[in-house]
Structure formats: C-alpha cells, structure tokens
Coordinates of C-alpha atoms in Angstrom, one line a residue:
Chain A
X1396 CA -3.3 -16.0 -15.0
X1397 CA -4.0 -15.5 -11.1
X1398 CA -3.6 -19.4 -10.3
X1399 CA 0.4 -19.1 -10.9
X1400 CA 2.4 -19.8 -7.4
X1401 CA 3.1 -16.4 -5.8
X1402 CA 5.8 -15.5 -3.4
X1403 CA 5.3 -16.4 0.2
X1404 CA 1.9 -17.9 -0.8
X1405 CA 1.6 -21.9 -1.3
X1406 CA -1.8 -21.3 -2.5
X1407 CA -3.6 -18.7 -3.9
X1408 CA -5.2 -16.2 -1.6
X1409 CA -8.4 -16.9 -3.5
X1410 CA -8.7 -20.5 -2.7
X1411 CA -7.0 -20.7 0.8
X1412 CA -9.3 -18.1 1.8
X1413 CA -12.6 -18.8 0.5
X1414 CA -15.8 -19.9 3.1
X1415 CA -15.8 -23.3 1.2
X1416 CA -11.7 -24.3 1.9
X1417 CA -11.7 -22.1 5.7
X1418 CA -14.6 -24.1 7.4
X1419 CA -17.0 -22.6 9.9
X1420 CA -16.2 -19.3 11.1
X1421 CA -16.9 -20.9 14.8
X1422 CA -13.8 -23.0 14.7
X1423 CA -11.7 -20.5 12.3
X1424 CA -8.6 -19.5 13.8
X1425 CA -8.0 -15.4 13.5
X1426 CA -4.1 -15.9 14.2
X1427 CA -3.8 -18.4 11.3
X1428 CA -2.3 -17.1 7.8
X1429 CA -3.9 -19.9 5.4
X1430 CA -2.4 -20.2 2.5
X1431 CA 0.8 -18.3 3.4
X1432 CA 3.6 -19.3 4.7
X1433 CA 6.2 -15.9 5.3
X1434 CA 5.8 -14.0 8.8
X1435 CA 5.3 -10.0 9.3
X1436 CA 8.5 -8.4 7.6
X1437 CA 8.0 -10.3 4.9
X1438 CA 4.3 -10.2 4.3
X1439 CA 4.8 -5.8 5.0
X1440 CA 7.3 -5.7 2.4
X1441 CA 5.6 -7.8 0.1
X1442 CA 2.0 -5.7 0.3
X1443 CA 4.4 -2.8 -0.8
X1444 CA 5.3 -4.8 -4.2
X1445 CA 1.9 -5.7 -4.5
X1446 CA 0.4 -3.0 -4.1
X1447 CA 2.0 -1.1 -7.3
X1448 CA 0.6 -4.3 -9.1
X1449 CA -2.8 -3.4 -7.8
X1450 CA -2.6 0.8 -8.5
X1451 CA -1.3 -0.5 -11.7
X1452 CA -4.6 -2.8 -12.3
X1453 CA -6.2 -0.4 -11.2
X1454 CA -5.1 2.6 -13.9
X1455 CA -6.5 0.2 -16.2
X1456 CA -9.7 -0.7 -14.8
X1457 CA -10.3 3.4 -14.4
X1458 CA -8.5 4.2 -18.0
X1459 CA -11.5 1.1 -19.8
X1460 CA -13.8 2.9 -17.3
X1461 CA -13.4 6.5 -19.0
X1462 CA -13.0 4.9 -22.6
X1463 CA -16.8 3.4 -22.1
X1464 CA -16.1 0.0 -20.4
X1465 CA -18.9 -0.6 -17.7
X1466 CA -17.1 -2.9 -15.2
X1467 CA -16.0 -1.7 -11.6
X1468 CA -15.2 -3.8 -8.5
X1469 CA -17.0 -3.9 -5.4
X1470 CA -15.3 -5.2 -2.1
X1471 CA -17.4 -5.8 0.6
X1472 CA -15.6 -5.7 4.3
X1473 CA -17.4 -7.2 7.3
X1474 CA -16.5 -7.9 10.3
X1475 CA -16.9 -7.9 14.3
X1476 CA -16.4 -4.4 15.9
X1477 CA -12.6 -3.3 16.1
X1478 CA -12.2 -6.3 14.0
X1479 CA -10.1 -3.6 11.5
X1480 CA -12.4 -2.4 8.5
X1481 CA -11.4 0.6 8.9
X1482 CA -7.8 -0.2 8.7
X1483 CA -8.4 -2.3 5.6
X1484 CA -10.2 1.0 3.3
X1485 CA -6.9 2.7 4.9
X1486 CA -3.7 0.5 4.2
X1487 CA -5.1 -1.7 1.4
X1488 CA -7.2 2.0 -0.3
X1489 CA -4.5 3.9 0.4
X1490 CA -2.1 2.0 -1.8
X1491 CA -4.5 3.4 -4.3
X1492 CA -5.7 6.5 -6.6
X1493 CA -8.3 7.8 -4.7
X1494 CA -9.7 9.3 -7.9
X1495 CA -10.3 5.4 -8.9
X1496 CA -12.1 4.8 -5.1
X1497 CA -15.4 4.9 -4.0
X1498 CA -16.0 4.0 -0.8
X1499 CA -19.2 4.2 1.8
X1500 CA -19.3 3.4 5.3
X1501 CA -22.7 1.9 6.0
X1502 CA -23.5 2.8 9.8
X1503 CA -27.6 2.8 11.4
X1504 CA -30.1 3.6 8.6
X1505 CA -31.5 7.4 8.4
X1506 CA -34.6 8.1 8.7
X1507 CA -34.9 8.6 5.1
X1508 CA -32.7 5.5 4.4
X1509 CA -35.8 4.0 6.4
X1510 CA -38.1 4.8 4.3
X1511 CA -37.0 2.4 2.0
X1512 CA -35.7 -1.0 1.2
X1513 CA -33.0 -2.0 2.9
X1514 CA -31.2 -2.3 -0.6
X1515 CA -32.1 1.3 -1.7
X1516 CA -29.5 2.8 0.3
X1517 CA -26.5 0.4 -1.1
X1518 CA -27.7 0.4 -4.7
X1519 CA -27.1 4.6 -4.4
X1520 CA -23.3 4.2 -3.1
X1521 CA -22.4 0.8 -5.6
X1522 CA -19.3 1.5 -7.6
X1523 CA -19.6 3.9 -11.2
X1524 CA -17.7 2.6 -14.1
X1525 CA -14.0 2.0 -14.0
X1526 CA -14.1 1.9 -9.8
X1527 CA -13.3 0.1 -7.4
X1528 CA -15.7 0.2 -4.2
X1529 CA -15.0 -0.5 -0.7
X1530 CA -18.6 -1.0 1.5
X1531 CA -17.1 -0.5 5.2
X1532 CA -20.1 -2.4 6.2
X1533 CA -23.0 -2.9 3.7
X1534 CA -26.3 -5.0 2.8
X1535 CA -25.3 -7.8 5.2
X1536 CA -26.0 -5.8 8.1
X1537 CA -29.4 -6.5 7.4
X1538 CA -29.1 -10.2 8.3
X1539 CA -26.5 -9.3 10.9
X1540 CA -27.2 -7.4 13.6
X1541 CA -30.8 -7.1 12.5
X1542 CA -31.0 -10.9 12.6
X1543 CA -29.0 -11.0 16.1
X1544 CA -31.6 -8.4 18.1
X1545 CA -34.5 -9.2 15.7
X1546 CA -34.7 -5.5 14.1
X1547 CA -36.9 -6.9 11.8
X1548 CA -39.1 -9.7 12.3
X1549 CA -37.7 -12.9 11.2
X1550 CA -40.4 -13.8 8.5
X1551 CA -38.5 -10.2 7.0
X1552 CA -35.0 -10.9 7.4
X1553 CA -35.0 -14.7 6.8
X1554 CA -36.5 -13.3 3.1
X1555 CA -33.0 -11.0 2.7
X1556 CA -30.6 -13.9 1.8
X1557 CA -32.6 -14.5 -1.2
X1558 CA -33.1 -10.9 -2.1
X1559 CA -29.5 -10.6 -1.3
X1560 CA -28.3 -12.7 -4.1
X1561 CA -30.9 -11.9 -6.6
X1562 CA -29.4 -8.4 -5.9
X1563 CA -25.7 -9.7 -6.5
X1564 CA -26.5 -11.4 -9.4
X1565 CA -28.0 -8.6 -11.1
X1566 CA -25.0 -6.3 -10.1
X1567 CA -22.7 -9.3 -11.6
X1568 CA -24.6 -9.4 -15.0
X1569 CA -24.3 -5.9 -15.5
X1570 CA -20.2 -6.0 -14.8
X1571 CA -19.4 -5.5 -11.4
X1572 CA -17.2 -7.9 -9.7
X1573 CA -18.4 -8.6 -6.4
X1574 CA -15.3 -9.5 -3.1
X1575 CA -17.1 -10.4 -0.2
X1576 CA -14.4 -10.6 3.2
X1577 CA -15.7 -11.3 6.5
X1578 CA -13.0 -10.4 9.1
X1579 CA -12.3 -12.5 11.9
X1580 CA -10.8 -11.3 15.2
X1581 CA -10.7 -13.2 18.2
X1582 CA -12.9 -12.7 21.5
X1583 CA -9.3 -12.4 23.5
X1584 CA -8.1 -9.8 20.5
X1585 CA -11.3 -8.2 20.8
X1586 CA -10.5 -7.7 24.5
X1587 CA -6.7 -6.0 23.5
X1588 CA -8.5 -3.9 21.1
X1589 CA -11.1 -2.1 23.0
X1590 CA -8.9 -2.0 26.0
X1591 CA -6.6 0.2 23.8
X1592 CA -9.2 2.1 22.5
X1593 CA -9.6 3.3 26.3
X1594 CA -6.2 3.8 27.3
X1595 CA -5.4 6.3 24.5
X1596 CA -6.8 9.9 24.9
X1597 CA -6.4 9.7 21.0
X1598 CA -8.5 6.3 20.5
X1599 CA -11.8 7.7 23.1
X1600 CA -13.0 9.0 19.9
X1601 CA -13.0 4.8 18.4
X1602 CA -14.4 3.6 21.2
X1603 CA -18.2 3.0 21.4
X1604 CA -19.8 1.8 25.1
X1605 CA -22.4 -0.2 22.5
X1606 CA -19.2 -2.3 21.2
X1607 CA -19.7 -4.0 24.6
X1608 CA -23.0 -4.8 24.8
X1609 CA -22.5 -6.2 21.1
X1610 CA -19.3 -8.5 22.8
X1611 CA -22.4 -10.1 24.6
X1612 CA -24.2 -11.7 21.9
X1613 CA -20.7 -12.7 20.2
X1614 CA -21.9 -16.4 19.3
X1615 CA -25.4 -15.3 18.3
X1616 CA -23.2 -13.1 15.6
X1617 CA -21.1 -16.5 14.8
X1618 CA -24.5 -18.1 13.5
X1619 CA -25.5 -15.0 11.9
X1620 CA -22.3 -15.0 10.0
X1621 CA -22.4 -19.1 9.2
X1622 CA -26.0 -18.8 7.7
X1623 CA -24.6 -15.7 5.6
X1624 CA -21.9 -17.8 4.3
X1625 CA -24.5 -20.6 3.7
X1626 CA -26.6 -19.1 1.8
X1627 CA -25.1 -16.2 -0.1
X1628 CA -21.6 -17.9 -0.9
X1629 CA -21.8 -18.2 -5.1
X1630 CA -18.9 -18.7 -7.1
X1631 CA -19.7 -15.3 -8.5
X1632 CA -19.7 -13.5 -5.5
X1633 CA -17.7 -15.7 -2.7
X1634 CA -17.5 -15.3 0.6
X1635 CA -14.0 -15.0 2.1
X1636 CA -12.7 -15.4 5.8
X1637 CA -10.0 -13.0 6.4
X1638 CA -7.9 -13.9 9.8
X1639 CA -7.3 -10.3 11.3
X1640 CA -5.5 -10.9 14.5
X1641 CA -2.4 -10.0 12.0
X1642 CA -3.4 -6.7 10.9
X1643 CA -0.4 -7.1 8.4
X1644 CA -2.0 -10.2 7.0
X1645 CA -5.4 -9.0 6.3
X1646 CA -4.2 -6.2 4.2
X1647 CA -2.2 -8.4 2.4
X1648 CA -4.9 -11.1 1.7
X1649 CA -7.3 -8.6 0.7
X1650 CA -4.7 -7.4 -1.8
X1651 CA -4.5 -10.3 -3.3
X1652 CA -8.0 -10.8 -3.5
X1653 CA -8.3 -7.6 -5.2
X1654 CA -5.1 -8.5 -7.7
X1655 CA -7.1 -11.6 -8.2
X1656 CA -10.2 -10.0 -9.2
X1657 CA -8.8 -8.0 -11.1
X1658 CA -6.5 -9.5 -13.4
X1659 CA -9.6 -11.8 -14.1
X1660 CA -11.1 -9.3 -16.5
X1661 CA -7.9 -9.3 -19.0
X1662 CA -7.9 -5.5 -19.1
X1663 CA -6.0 -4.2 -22.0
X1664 CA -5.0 -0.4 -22.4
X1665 CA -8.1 1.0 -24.3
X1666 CA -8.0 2.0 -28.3
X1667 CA -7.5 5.3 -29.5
X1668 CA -10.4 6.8 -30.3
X1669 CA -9.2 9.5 -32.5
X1670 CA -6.7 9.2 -35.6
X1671 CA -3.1 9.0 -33.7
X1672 CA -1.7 10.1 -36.8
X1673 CA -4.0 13.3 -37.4
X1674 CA -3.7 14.1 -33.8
X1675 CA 0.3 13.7 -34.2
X1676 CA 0.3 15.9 -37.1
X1677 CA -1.9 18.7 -35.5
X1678 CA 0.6 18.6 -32.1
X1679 CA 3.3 19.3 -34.4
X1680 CA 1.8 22.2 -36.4
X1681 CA 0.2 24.0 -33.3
X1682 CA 1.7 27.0 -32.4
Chain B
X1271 CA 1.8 27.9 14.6
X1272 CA 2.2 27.7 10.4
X1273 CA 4.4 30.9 10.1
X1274 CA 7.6 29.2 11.2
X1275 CA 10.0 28.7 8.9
X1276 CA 10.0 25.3 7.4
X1277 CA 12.8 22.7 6.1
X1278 CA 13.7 24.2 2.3
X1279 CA 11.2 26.7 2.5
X1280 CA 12.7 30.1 3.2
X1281 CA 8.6 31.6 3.1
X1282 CA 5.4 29.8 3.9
X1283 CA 4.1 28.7 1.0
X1284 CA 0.3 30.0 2.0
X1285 CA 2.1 33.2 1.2
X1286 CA 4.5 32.9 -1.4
X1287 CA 2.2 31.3 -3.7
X1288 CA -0.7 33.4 -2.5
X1289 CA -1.7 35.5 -5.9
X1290 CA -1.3 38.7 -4.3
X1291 CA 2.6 37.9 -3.9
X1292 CA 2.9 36.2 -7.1
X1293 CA 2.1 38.7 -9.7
X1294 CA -0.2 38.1 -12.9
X1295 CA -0.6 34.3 -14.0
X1296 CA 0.5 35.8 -17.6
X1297 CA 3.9 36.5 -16.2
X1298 CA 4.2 33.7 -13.9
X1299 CA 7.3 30.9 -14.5
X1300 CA 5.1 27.4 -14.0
X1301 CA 9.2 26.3 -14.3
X1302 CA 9.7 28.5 -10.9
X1303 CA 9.8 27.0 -7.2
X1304 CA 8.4 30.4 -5.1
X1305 CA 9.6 30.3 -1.8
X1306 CA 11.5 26.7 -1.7
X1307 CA 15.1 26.4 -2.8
X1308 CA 15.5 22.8 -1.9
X1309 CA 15.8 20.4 -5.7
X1310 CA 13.8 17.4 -7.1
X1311 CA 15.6 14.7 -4.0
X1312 CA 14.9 17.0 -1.5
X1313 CA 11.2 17.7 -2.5
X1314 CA 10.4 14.2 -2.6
X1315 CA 11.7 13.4 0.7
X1316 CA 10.4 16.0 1.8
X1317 CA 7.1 14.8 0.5
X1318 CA 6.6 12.0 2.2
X1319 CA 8.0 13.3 5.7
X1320 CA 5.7 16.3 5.3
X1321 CA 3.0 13.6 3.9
X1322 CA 2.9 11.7 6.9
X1323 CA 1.6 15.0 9.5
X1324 CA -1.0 15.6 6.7
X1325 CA -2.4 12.3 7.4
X1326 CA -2.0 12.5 11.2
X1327 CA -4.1 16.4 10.7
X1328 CA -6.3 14.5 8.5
X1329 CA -6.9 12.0 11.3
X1330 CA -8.0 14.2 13.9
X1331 CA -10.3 16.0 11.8
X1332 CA -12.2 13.2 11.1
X1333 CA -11.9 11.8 14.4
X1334 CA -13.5 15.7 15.8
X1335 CA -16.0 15.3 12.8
X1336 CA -16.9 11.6 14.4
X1337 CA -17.4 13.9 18.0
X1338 CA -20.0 16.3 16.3
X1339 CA -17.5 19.3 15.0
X1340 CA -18.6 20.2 11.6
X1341 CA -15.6 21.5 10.5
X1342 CA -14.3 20.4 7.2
X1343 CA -11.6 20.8 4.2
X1344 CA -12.1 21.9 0.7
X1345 CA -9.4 22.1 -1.7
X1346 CA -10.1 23.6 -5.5
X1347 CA -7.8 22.3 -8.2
X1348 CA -8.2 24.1 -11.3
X1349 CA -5.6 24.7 -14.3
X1350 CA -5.0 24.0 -18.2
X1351 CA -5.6 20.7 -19.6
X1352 CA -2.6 18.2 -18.3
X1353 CA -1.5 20.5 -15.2
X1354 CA -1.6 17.6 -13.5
X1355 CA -4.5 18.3 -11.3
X1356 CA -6.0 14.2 -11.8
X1357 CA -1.6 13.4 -10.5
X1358 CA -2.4 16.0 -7.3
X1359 CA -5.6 14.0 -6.4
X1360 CA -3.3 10.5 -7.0
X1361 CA -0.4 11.9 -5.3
X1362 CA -1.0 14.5 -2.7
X1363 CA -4.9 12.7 -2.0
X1364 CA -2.5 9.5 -2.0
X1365 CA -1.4 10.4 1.2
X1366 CA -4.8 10.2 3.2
X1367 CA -7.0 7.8 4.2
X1368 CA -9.7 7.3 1.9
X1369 CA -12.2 7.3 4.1
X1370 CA -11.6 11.1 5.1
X1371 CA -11.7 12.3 1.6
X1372 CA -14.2 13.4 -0.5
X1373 CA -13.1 13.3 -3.9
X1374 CA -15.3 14.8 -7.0
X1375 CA -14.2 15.8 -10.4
X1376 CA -16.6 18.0 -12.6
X1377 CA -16.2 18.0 -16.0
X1378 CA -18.8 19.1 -18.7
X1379 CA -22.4 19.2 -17.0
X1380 CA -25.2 16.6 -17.9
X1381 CA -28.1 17.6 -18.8
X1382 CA -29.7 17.0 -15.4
X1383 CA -26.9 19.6 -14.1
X1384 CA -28.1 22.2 -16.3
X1385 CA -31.4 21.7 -15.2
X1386 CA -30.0 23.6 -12.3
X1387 CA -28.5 26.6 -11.2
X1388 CA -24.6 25.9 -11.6
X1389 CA -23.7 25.9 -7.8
X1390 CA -26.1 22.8 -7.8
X1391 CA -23.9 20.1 -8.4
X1392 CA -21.3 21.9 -6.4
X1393 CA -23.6 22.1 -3.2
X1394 CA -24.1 18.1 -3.8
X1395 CA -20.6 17.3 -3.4
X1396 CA -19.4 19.0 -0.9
X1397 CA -17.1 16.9 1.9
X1398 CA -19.1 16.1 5.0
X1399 CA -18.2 16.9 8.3
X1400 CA -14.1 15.6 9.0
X1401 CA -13.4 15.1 5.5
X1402 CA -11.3 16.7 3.1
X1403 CA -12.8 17.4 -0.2
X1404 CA -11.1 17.7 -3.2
X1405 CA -12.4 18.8 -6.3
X1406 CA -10.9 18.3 -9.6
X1407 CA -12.5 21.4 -11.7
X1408 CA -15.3 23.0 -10.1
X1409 CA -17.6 25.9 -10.2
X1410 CA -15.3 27.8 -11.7
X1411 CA -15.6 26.1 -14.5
X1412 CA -18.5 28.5 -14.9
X1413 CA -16.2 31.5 -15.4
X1414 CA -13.4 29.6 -17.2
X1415 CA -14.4 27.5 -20.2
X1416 CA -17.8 29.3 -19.7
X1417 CA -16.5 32.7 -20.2
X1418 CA -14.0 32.1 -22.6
X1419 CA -16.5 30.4 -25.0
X1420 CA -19.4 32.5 -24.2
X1421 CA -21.8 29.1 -23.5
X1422 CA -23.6 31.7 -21.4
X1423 CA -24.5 35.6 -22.3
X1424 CA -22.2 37.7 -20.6
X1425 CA -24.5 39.3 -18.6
X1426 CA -24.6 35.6 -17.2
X1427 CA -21.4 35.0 -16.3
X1428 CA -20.1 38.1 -15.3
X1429 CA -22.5 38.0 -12.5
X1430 CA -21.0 35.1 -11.3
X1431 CA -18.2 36.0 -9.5
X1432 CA -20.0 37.5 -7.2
X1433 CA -22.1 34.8 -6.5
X1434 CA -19.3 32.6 -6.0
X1435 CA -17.9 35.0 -3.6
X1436 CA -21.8 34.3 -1.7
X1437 CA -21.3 30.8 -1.7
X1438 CA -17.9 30.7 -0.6
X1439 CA -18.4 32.9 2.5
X1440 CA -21.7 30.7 3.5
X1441 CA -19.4 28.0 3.3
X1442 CA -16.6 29.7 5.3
X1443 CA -19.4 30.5 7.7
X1444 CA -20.5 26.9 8.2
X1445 CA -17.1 25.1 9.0
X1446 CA -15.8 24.7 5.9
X1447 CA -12.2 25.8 4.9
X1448 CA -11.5 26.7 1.4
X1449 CA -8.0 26.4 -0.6
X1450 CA -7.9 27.2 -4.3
X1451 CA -5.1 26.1 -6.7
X1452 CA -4.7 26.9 -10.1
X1453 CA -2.0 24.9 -11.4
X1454 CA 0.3 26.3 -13.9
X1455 CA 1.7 24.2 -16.7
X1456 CA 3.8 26.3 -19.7
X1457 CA 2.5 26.7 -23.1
X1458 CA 5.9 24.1 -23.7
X1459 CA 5.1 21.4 -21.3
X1460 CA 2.0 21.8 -22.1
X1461 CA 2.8 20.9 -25.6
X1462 CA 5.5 17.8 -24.5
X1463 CA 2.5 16.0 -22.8
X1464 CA 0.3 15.9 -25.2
X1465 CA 2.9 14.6 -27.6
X1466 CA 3.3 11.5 -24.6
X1467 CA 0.3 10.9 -24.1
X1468 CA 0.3 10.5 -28.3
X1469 CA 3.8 8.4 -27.9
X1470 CA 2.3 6.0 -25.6
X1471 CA -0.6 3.6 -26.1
X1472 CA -1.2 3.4 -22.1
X1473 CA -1.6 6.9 -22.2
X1474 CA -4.0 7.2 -25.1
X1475 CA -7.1 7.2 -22.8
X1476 CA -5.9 11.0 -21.1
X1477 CA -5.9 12.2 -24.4
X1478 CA -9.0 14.8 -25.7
X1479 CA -8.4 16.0 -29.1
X1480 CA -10.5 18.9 -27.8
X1481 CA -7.7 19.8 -25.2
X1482 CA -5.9 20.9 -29.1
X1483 CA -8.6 23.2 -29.6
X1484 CA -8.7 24.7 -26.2
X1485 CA -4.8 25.3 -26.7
X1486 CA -6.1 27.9 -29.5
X1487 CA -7.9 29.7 -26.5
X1488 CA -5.0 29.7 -24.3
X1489 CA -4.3 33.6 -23.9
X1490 CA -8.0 34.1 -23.2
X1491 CA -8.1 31.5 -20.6
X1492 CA -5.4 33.8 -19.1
X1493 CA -7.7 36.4 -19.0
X1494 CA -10.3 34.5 -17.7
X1495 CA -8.1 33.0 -15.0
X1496 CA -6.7 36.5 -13.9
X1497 CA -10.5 37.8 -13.9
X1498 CA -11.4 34.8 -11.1
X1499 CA -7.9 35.6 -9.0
X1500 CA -8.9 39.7 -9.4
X1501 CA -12.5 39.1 -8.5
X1502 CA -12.7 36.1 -6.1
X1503 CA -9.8 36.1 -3.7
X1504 CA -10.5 36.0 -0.7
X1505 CA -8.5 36.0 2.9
X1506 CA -10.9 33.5 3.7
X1507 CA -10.7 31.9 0.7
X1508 CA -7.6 32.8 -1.2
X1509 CA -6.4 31.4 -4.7
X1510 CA -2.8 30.4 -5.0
X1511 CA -0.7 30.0 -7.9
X1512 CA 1.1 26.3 -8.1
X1513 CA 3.5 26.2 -10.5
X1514 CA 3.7 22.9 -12.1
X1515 CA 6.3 22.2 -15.0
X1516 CA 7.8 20.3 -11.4
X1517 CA 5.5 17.7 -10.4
X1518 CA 7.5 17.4 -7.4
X1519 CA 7.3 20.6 -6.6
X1520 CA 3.3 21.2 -7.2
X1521 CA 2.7 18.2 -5.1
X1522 CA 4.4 19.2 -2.3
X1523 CA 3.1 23.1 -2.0
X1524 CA -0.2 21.3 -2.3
X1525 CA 0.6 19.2 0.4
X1526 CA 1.8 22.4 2.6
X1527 CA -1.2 24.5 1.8
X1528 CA -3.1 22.3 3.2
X1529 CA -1.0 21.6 5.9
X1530 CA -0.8 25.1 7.1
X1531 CA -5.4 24.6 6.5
X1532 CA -5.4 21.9 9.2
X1533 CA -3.1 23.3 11.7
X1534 CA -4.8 26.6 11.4
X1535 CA -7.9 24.5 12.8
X1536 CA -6.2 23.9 16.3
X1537 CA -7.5 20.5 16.5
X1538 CA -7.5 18.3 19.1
X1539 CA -8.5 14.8 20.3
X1540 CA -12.1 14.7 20.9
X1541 CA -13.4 14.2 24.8
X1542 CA -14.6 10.8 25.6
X1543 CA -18.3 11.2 25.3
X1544 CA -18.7 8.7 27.5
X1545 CA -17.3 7.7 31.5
X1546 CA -13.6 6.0 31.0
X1547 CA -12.7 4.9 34.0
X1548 CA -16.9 2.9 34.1
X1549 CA -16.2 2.0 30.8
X1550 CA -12.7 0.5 31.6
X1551 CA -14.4 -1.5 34.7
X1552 CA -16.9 -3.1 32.2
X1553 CA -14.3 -4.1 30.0
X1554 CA -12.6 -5.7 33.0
X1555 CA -15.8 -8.0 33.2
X1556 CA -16.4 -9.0 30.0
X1557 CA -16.0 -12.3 29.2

C-alpha cells in the first residue's frame, strides 16, 4: 500500500532514507534530498497535503486505541545540537491532534532518573495505546554522548546496544511501531545555526555555551552514530538518515515516514460496540 | 494591554463570556456569539490570524520557563457530553507547539485514583514550568457527575468546592494561571450529534451509550454546573461560559481567553545567561 510512487518522490521515503540505502553518516550529504526530486515550494506545499493524510491516520490509530487496540507509534528523533528536533515535534506534531501526541524531551538524567537503569526513565514516557510518540532525544543518548566523554565506562555502554534492541523488540511484540531518524546537519550549517542563535535577542534563550564544546568532538559523535546504526538497525525498528540542512525537507521525510508507518497496520474504523439499531431507536424516543 | 478593542469583537471576551456577565447557564443561548458580531468566514480567519500570536505567546513562555520562570498555563475544559471539548484540544491546542503543551483528559477514575484523595491525579498532571496545560474534564468532575449521581455522600462533595477553591489559589500562588470553560452545547445539538455519530461508522468509536443516560440528568447537571460557577469563581480563577452550537465560534473565544492569559503575563525574551559578545568570539574560532 505505502510502496505506490508518490508525488515528487522517485522512491519511497522509507527506502531512500534508510541507514542501509544512505551509507555512512560520515560521507552523508545534509543538503541532499534522496529519494525526492521537487525543490522547497513544492516539498512546503506538499507536507500540507500530507499532513491531512497523516491527522487522518492518525484519528484512526487513536479511534482503535480507545475501542481496545493496543498499538501506538513511537518516533525517535536524534540528532546533532541545533540539528532541528525541536522543529521536527513542532511542524511535523503540529500538523497533528495533540490529544493523539505524546511526546518527551529526554535532556541530562535526574538524580532520581539515576537511580536507575538507563531504560527506566524511557519505558515511563513510551507511547499509551492509540498514540503516537515523539522522543526529542531518547535511549540512544546513552551510547551517544555517554559513549563520546565515557559517562559510563565502556565495558557498560558497549553492553547498551544489545540491551537496546532486546528493549525494542519487546516494545515491537507488544505493538508499538518503532521510527528511528537520526538528523544530519552539516559542520558549516552547524556554524549558521548557532551564530543565529546569538545574534537574535529572541534565540539567547536556544543557545547553550556547551553546544560548542560538543562541536569539538564532532567526529567522535560520527562514530558514535555509525556503530548505533550498526548495531541497532533491524528491519523492525530501522534506522533512518534524515538530511536537515533543508528544514522543509526533514519535515517532509519524516512525514512520510510516519504515513508509512502507519498505513502498515491496515487500520479500519473500529466496530460498534453497542446495537446501532437500539441506540438509533432510543435517540429517537429521548426527549 | 488585553482591554483594547479587538477585530469583530465589540467586548473582550475575558469579560463578556465571564459568568458574572453572562447570566445563569440555564438561560444561556449555546446558539449566541457574546461580545463578537463578526459570522462563520470571519471567525475562521480570524482564527488562524489570532492563532498565530498564541503560538508566538506560547513561545516565549516556554522559552522564560527554559530561563528558570515557573510561570505556567492551565486551561479547564468542561461541558456536556459532545460540547466539543476533545475538537478544542484538536483545534485551538492545534495551534501550539506540542512540545509546550501539556495535554491530559480525565475521565472515570481507576481504581488506583480512588485510592487517593480526588485532587491526586489532578496534582500529577499539572503543566510544568512554560507549558500550557490543558485538561479535558478535571476535578470538577468531582462536583459534576459526582454530585449529580451522588457516587459520594453529600456531606462529601459539598465540601469540595471549597477545597477546590484551596487548590486553585495554591496554584495561582505558585505561577500558575488558571482559565475555566464550560462549553455549552443545546439540549438540540446535543441531540443532532449523537444521531451522527450513529449515521457514521467513522464516528461510532465517540459514541457512549451512557452519554443517553446522562441526557436523562441534564437539568441536574445544570444545577450542578451553576453550583461550581456560584461557588468557585474566582478573579483569579474565573469560569467562563463558551457557547458552542458554533464551533467556530467556541474555538476562537478559547483561543482569545487565552490570549488575553499570556499577554497578561508581560513576557519577554529571557536574558542571555551567558556572555554574548565571548560567546560570539568562540564561535568565530571554531572549526
């Protein structure tokens, strides 16, 4: 149903964008469009179309959801700082029913989060029923920066990427479909970006001196991010490389990946689980 | 700043849909447009002009709430059974980012809620700092369905209100603003949408044969509404009437209310917490 050829894509966002077709992150390009061939007007006005497709889909998800259906959808956004997560839960959630959302930003453990495994924290914010959830960061920080600065020592993190999929795999069998998008800026973009951030009195509050410092070890987070897509890739859960030079073309891509996902479980409008009929026939005679 | 007069309306909405102005909810016209005079076109355009500086508010909240301010939004939605309060959260919530919102509906509680005090659950999901929280039934639930049934003694619930009253002035007191909106739907359009919701299989899942039942109750409800308006508005935390045969119309006073909420905030962009012009020179020198 999703493999059909879509407007202004020669290939479906699913395949061009996947780890497996992209190649290593080191040599992606963050100004490409893979898999699409329209430019900005075009892309903007199609994410509008296909975003009613998506609140659509996503009615039905929630409406199977409240009639006792267990599935949900979880995206999962990464990315380099001011690489546009953020931007993502905004233009690509907002074209959604919030009601149908749940979302967590994941950001430097508590001290209670601490306390526990690092998957405690991400198994309390994962998706209800019927819902679509968007982790702004999530378990992969634990083999990202805690891999780059060795938060951990390595004999603990190089253990995560196996825990990791165990983890997704157990989410999977009990009905949630896991997106995973890594998104890619460039170092030069990266540059434009936090230079922004400090000429705009009402950016200051985006900006974080620590984004710098991170800049410094940005190959050591290229690896970190190669070795996630090596070993936690599964055709159940795939990895996808999301070019985000073109803010317009990341929110598209990852509205398609959504659509995608989405139209894979063949929702149908739930049954009636009362007699139509009787309920007809008391609307009519109530006063 | 909120009292000037606005495009279509000829009175703020804050007060022309305040209860104190509108008069008993037994003698309200949910067909009625208090204080706009502008039709369905107009409304919707409207809408989304008006939509847009909610979301720029809504941004600089969050952005203060990022800088340490723990100032933050709560709007009530209560009414009959297909008021629309789920389209206000779609359609007025619509507007925002998702990441500023906090978004909770309450409907009957489990049984680990009654294990509590009823404010429990409310304490639990109350918006962080910079959000907006919006609440699809709430505690008042407590004095609504709970008063009008008698789930409770009376000497339960009567007591109540007043410690509602509590709660909502400890919440006043620690940075949080408070809207209320009952949403008022006609005993007629009440009665059309539950015959659509019948017509149409993709509506089948919003339909509760209880909500017939509850029709029986509807002059008590009344009653109990009036009781909460009578015994728990506040200045601080004042209940408005939204009339709501007009979708278009409840959406938008919504979307003013809380409008005329932010504003009244005096936001502005948080100080860099940090030294520009050094952080500007670093930048420079990055490679």
């Amino acid at each position: 149903m999703s493999r059909h050829r879509k407007p202004g894509w020669n290939e479906p966002a699913v395949e061009a964008l996947r780890v497996t077709a992209t190649g290593p992150i080191a040599e992606f390009d963050a100004e490409s469009t893979p898999g699409f061939d329209g430019d900005k007007a075009f892309g903007e006005t199609l994410l509008a179309e296909r975003g009613e497709v998506l609140a659509d889909l996503q009615e039905l998800l929630y409406a199977n959801g409240r009639a006792g259906d267990n599935r949900s959808v979880l995206l999962v956004l990464q990315g380099m700082d001011t690489a546009g997560k953020g931007g993502i839960v905004r233009h690509v959630g907002g074209l959604l029913d919030p009601q149908g959302l749940a979302i967590k930003g994941f950001g430097k453990p508590t001290a209670e989060e601490l306390e526990h495994d690092f998957l405690w924290r991400i198994h309390r914010a994962l998706p209800p029923a019927g819902r679509i959830g968007i982790f702004d960061r999530s378990h992969y920080e634990d083999v990202l920066p805690v891999r780059v600065h060795n938060l951990v020592p390595e004999s603990e993190w190089s253990g995560r990427y196996e825990l990791i999929n165990r983890f997704e795999r157990e989410l999977i069998e009990s009905g949630t479909t896991i997106i995973k998008c890594a998104l890619v800026v460039s170092k030069d973009e990266q540059r434009v970006r936090l230079t922004e951030r400090l000429d705009r009195p009402d950016k200051y509050w985006k900006y974080n001196p620590g984004d710098i410092d991170e800049r410094g070890f940005w190959d050591d987070y290229l690896q970190a991010y190669q070795a996630i897509f090596d070993k936690t890739d599964q055709d159940a859960a795939p990895w996808h490389l999301i070019p985000a030079n073109k803010k317009w073309f990341a929110r598209l891509a990852v509205c398609e990946l959504l659509i995608d996902a989405l139209e894979k479980l063949e929702l149908d409008w739930p049954e009636a689980d009362f007699d139509v009929e009787a309920e007809r026939a008391r609307v009519a005679a109530m006063d």
